[in-house]
mmCIF file of C-alpha atoms in Angstrom:
data_model
loop_
_atom_site.group_PDB
_atom_site.id
_atom_site.type_symbol
_atom_site.label_atom_id
_atom_site.label_comp_id
_atom_site.label_asym_id
_atom_site.label_seq_id
_atom_site.Cartn_x
_atom_site.Cartn_y
_atom_site.Cartn_z
ATOM 1 C CA MET X 1357 -126.033 -211.385 -103.111
ATOM 2 C CA SER X 1358 -125.846 -213.059 -99.529
ATOM 3 C CA GLY X 1359 -126.980 -211.512 -96.547
ATOM 4 C CA MET X 1360 -123.225 -210.966 -95.509
ATOM 5 C CA GLU X 1361 -122.705 -209.076 -98.761
ATOM 6 C CA THR X 1362 -125.762 -206.896 -98.589
ATOM 7 C CA ARG X 1363 -124.874 -205.694 -95.094
ATOM 8 C CA GLY X 1364 -121.294 -205.092 -96.075
ATOM 9 C CA MET X 1365 -122.668 -203.027 -99.080
ATOM 10 C CA GLY X 1366 -124.959 -200.909 -96.666
ATOM 11 C CA THR X 1367 -122.170 -200.125 -94.262
ATOM 12 C CA LEU X 1368 -120.154 -199.095 -97.394
ATOM 13 C CA LEU X 1369 -122.800 -196.773 -98.610
ATOM 14 C CA LYS X 1370 -123.283 -195.368 -95.118
ATOM 15 C CA ARG X 1371 -119.516 -194.625 -94.924
ATOM 16 C CA ILE X 1372 -119.721 -193.081 -98.323
ATOM 17 C CA ARG X 1373 -122.654 -190.724 -97.560
ATOM 18 C CA PHE X 1374 -121.136 -189.789 -94.092
ATOM 19 C CA GLY X 1375 -117.764 -189.007 -95.818
ATOM 20 C CA MET X 1376 -119.468 -186.679 -98.410
ATOM 21 C CA ALA X 1377 -121.542 -185.186 -95.623
ATOM 22 C CA TRP X 1378 -118.515 -184.405 -93.707
ATOM 23 C CA ARG X 1379 -116.694 -182.815 -96.611
ATOM 24 C CA GLU X 1380 -119.788 -180.733 -97.491
ATOM 25 C CA ALA X 1381 -120.271 -179.166 -94.031
ATOM 26 C CA PRO X 1382 -117.542 -176.377 -94.384
ATOM 27 C CA MET X 1383 -119.210 -175.240 -97.565
ATOM 28 C CA LYS X 1384 -122.626 -175.311 -96.021
ATOM 29 C CA PHE X 1385 -121.359 -173.316 -93.102
ATOM 30 C CA VAL X 1386 -119.629 -170.715 -95.499
ATOM 31 C CA LEU X 1387 -122.862 -170.426 -97.520
ATOM 32 C CA LYS X 1388 -124.829 -169.894 -94.381
ATOM 33 C CA TRP X 1389 -122.416 -167.383 -93.222
ATOM 34 C CA ILE X 1390 -122.481 -165.465 -96.401
ATOM 35 C CA VAL X 1391 -126.327 -165.439 -96.810
ATOM 36 C CA ASN X 1392 -126.996 -164.700 -92.849
ATOM 37 C CA GLY X 1393 -124.058 -162.288 -92.894
ATOM 38 C CA ALA X 1394 -125.483 -160.162 -95.749
ATOM 39 C CA ILE X 1395 -128.880 -160.090 -94.197
ATOM 40 C CA VAL X 1396 -127.944 -159.276 -90.494
ATOM 41 C CA VAL X 1397 -124.967 -156.813 -91.410
ATOM 42 C CA CYS X 1398 -127.419 -154.738 -93.798
ATOM 43 C CA LEU X 1399 -130.292 -154.525 -91.343
ATOM 44 C CA LEU X 1400 -128.240 -154.017 -88.268
ATOM 45 C CA MET X 1401 -126.496 -151.274 -89.985
ATOM 46 C CA TYR X 1402 -129.794 -149.692 -91.200
ATOM 47 C CA TYR X 1403 -132.038 -150.323 -88.107
ATOM 48 C CA ALA X 1404 -129.418 -150.016 -85.417
ATOM 49 C CA HIS X 1405 -126.880 -147.629 -86.888
ATOM 50 C CA ALA X 1406 -124.184 -150.315 -86.085
ATOM 51 C CA ARG X 1407 -120.802 -149.974 -87.432
ATOM 52 C CA PHE X 1408 -119.990 -152.492 -90.043
ATOM 53 C CA TRP X 1409 -117.563 -154.377 -87.940
ATOM 54 C CA GLU X 1410 -119.895 -154.502 -85.021
ATOM 55 C CA ALA X 1411 -122.620 -155.817 -87.428
ATOM 56 C CA ALA X 1412 -120.198 -158.259 -89.092
ATOM 57 C CA ILE X 1413 -119.103 -159.702 -85.708
ATOM 58 C CA ALA X 1414 -122.768 -159.974 -84.379
ATOM 59 C CA ALA X 1415 -123.725 -161.731 -87.561
ATOM 60 C CA THR X 1416 -120.605 -164.091 -87.281
ATOM 61 C CA LEU X 1417 -121.533 -165.209 -83.841
ATOM 62 C CA LEU X 1418 -125.122 -165.587 -84.735
ATOM 63 C CA THR X 1419 -124.260 -167.853 -87.703
ATOM 64 C CA ILE X 1420 -121.938 -170.117 -85.667
ATOM 65 C CA ILE X 1421 -124.519 -170.605 -82.852
ATOM 66 C CA ALA X 1422 -127.325 -171.203 -85.326
ATOM 67 C CA TYR X 1423 -125.165 -173.568 -87.359
ATOM 68 C CA PHE X 1424 -124.419 -175.747 -84.391
ATOM 69 C CA ILE X 1425 -127.738 -175.552 -82.920
ATOM 70 C CA GLY X 1426 -129.952 -175.344 -85.887
ATOM 71 C CA ASP X 1427 -128.322 -177.203 -88.564
ATOM 72 C CA GLN X 1428 -126.110 -179.820 -86.702
ATOM 73 C CA PHE X 1429 -128.493 -180.656 -83.827
ATOM 74 C CA ILE X 1430 -132.055 -180.018 -84.474
ATOM 75 C CA LEU X 1431 -132.006 -180.411 -88.494
ATOM 76 C CA ARG X 1432 -130.335 -183.668 -88.162
ATOM 77 C CA ARG X 1433 -132.887 -185.082 -85.636
ATOM 78 C CA MET X 1434 -136.083 -183.399 -86.836
ATOM 79 C CA ASN X 1435 -136.985 -181.752 -90.132
ATOM 80 C CA ASN X 1436 -136.512 -178.337 -91.935
ATOM 81 C CA ALA X 1437 -139.536 -176.628 -90.539
ATOM 82 C CA ALA X 1438 -138.212 -177.456 -86.909
ATOM 83 C CA ALA X 1439 -134.835 -176.187 -87.772
ATOM 84 C CA THR X 1440 -135.968 -173.159 -89.379
ATOM 85 C CA ALA X 1441 -138.368 -172.220 -86.631
ATOM 86 C CA ALA X 1442 -135.429 -172.759 -84.109
ATOM 87 C CA ASP X 1443 -133.131 -170.547 -86.044
ATOM 88 C CA ALA X 1444 -135.679 -167.830 -86.024
ATOM 89 C CA VAL X 1445 -136.271 -167.946 -82.394
ATOM 90 C CA LEU X 1446 -132.636 -168.142 -81.853
ATOM 91 C CA ALA X 1447 -132.046 -165.024 -84.065
ATOM 92 C CA ILE X 1448 -134.852 -163.199 -81.863
ATOM 93 C CA VAL X 1449 -133.155 -164.036 -78.544
ATOM 94 C CA TYR X 1450 -129.555 -163.415 -79.800
ATOM 95 C CA LEU X 1451 -130.361 -160.090 -81.585
ATOM 96 C CA TRP X 1452 -132.324 -159.023 -78.348
ATOM 97 C CA ILE X 1453 -129.423 -159.774 -76.087
ATOM 98 C CA ALA X 1454 -127.006 -158.137 -78.582
ATOM 99 C CA SER X 1455 -129.122 -155.053 -78.690
ATOM 100 C CA TYR X 1456 -129.098 -154.716 -75.073
ATOM 101 C CA VAL X 1457 -125.216 -155.427 -74.730
ATOM 102 C CA ARG X 1458 -124.211 -152.961 -77.545
ATOM 103 C CA ASP X 1459 -126.657 -150.447 -76.592
ATOM 104 C CA TRP X 1460 -128.307 -150.655 -80.133
ATOM 105 C CA ASN X 1461 -131.592 -149.003 -80.583
ATOM 106 C CA LEU X 1462 -133.520 -152.095 -81.938
ATOM 107 C CA ASP X 1463 -137.159 -152.296 -81.233
ATOM 108 C CA ALA X 1464 -139.274 -155.712 -81.243
ATOM 109 C CA GLY X 1465 -140.528 -155.095 -84.731
ATOM 110 C CA GLU X 1466 -137.061 -154.772 -86.137
ATOM 111 C CA ILE X 1467 -135.699 -157.828 -84.487
ATOM 112 C CA LEU X 1468 -138.853 -159.672 -85.715
ATOM 113 C CA TRP X 1469 -138.392 -158.458 -89.256
ATOM 114 C CA ILE X 1470 -134.633 -159.587 -89.257
ATOM 115 C CA ALA X 1471 -135.650 -162.893 -87.887
ATOM 116 C CA LEU X 1472 -138.351 -163.493 -90.414
ATOM 117 C CA ILE X 1473 -135.917 -162.735 -93.219
ATOM 118 C CA LEU X 1474 -133.439 -164.958 -91.818
ATOM 119 C CA GLY X 1475 -135.945 -167.724 -91.292
ATOM 120 C CA ILE X 1476 -137.103 -167.428 -95.040
ATOM 121 C CA ALA X 1477 -133.412 -167.381 -96.116
ATOM 122 C CA GLU X 1478 -132.747 -170.473 -93.917
ATOM 123 C CA TRP X 1479 -135.764 -172.383 -95.178
ATOM 124 C CA LEU X 1480 -134.945 -171.696 -98.910
ATOM 125 C CA MET X 1481 -131.231 -172.610 -98.351
ATOM 126 C CA HIS X 1482 -132.198 -176.016 -96.720
ATOM 127 C CA ARG X 1483 -134.913 -176.690 -99.104
ATOM 128 C CA TYR X 1484 -133.372 -175.904 -102.472
ATOM 129 C CA LEU X 1485 -129.570 -175.630 -101.968
ATOM 130 C CA PHE X 1486 -129.124 -178.428 -99.326
ATOM 131 C CA GLY X 1487 -131.900 -180.692 -100.573
ATOM 132 C CA VAL X 1488 -133.327 -181.098 -97.099
ATOM 133 C CA ASP X 1489 -137.156 -181.933 -97.223
ATOM 134 C CA PHE X 1490 -139.869 -181.698 -94.682
ATOM 135 C CA GLU X 1491 -139.655 -185.557 -93.761
ATOM 136 C CA VAL X 1492 -138.336 -186.534 -90.326
ATOM 137 C CA GLN X 1493 -134.953 -188.389 -91.065
ATOM 138 C CA GLU X 1494 -134.585 -191.740 -89.386
ATOM 139 C CA THR X 1495 -131.431 -192.491 -87.399
ATOM 140 C CA THR X 1496 -129.942 -195.928 -86.906
#
């Protein structure tokens, strides 16, 4: 193949990969929402005695924020470990604020426990379901 054909093929492959990633994004978000929602709702109802809808709304907001910051921004630029750590820190800050605003009786240990479980779930999802490794992804 000539240089022109090779560049054309590379561009085509990049477009195909981008198109596939774009179509997979909603499914990844839904899966993240289900997993994070199950963890956060159950633990908020248990620890904070939150009502189901309060916990579900809190879990949904946390998932939206974590998806855009952790998965769309950090994971694309760094690696799974950095995105997982960022998601855990984000969960701690978010739950602390939500606990204060909603007057939930969450202490630091309970918030850390929820964040730890979320971090483990995030790492497992990125590693085994989404196929993201610990390598830094190059951008062009």
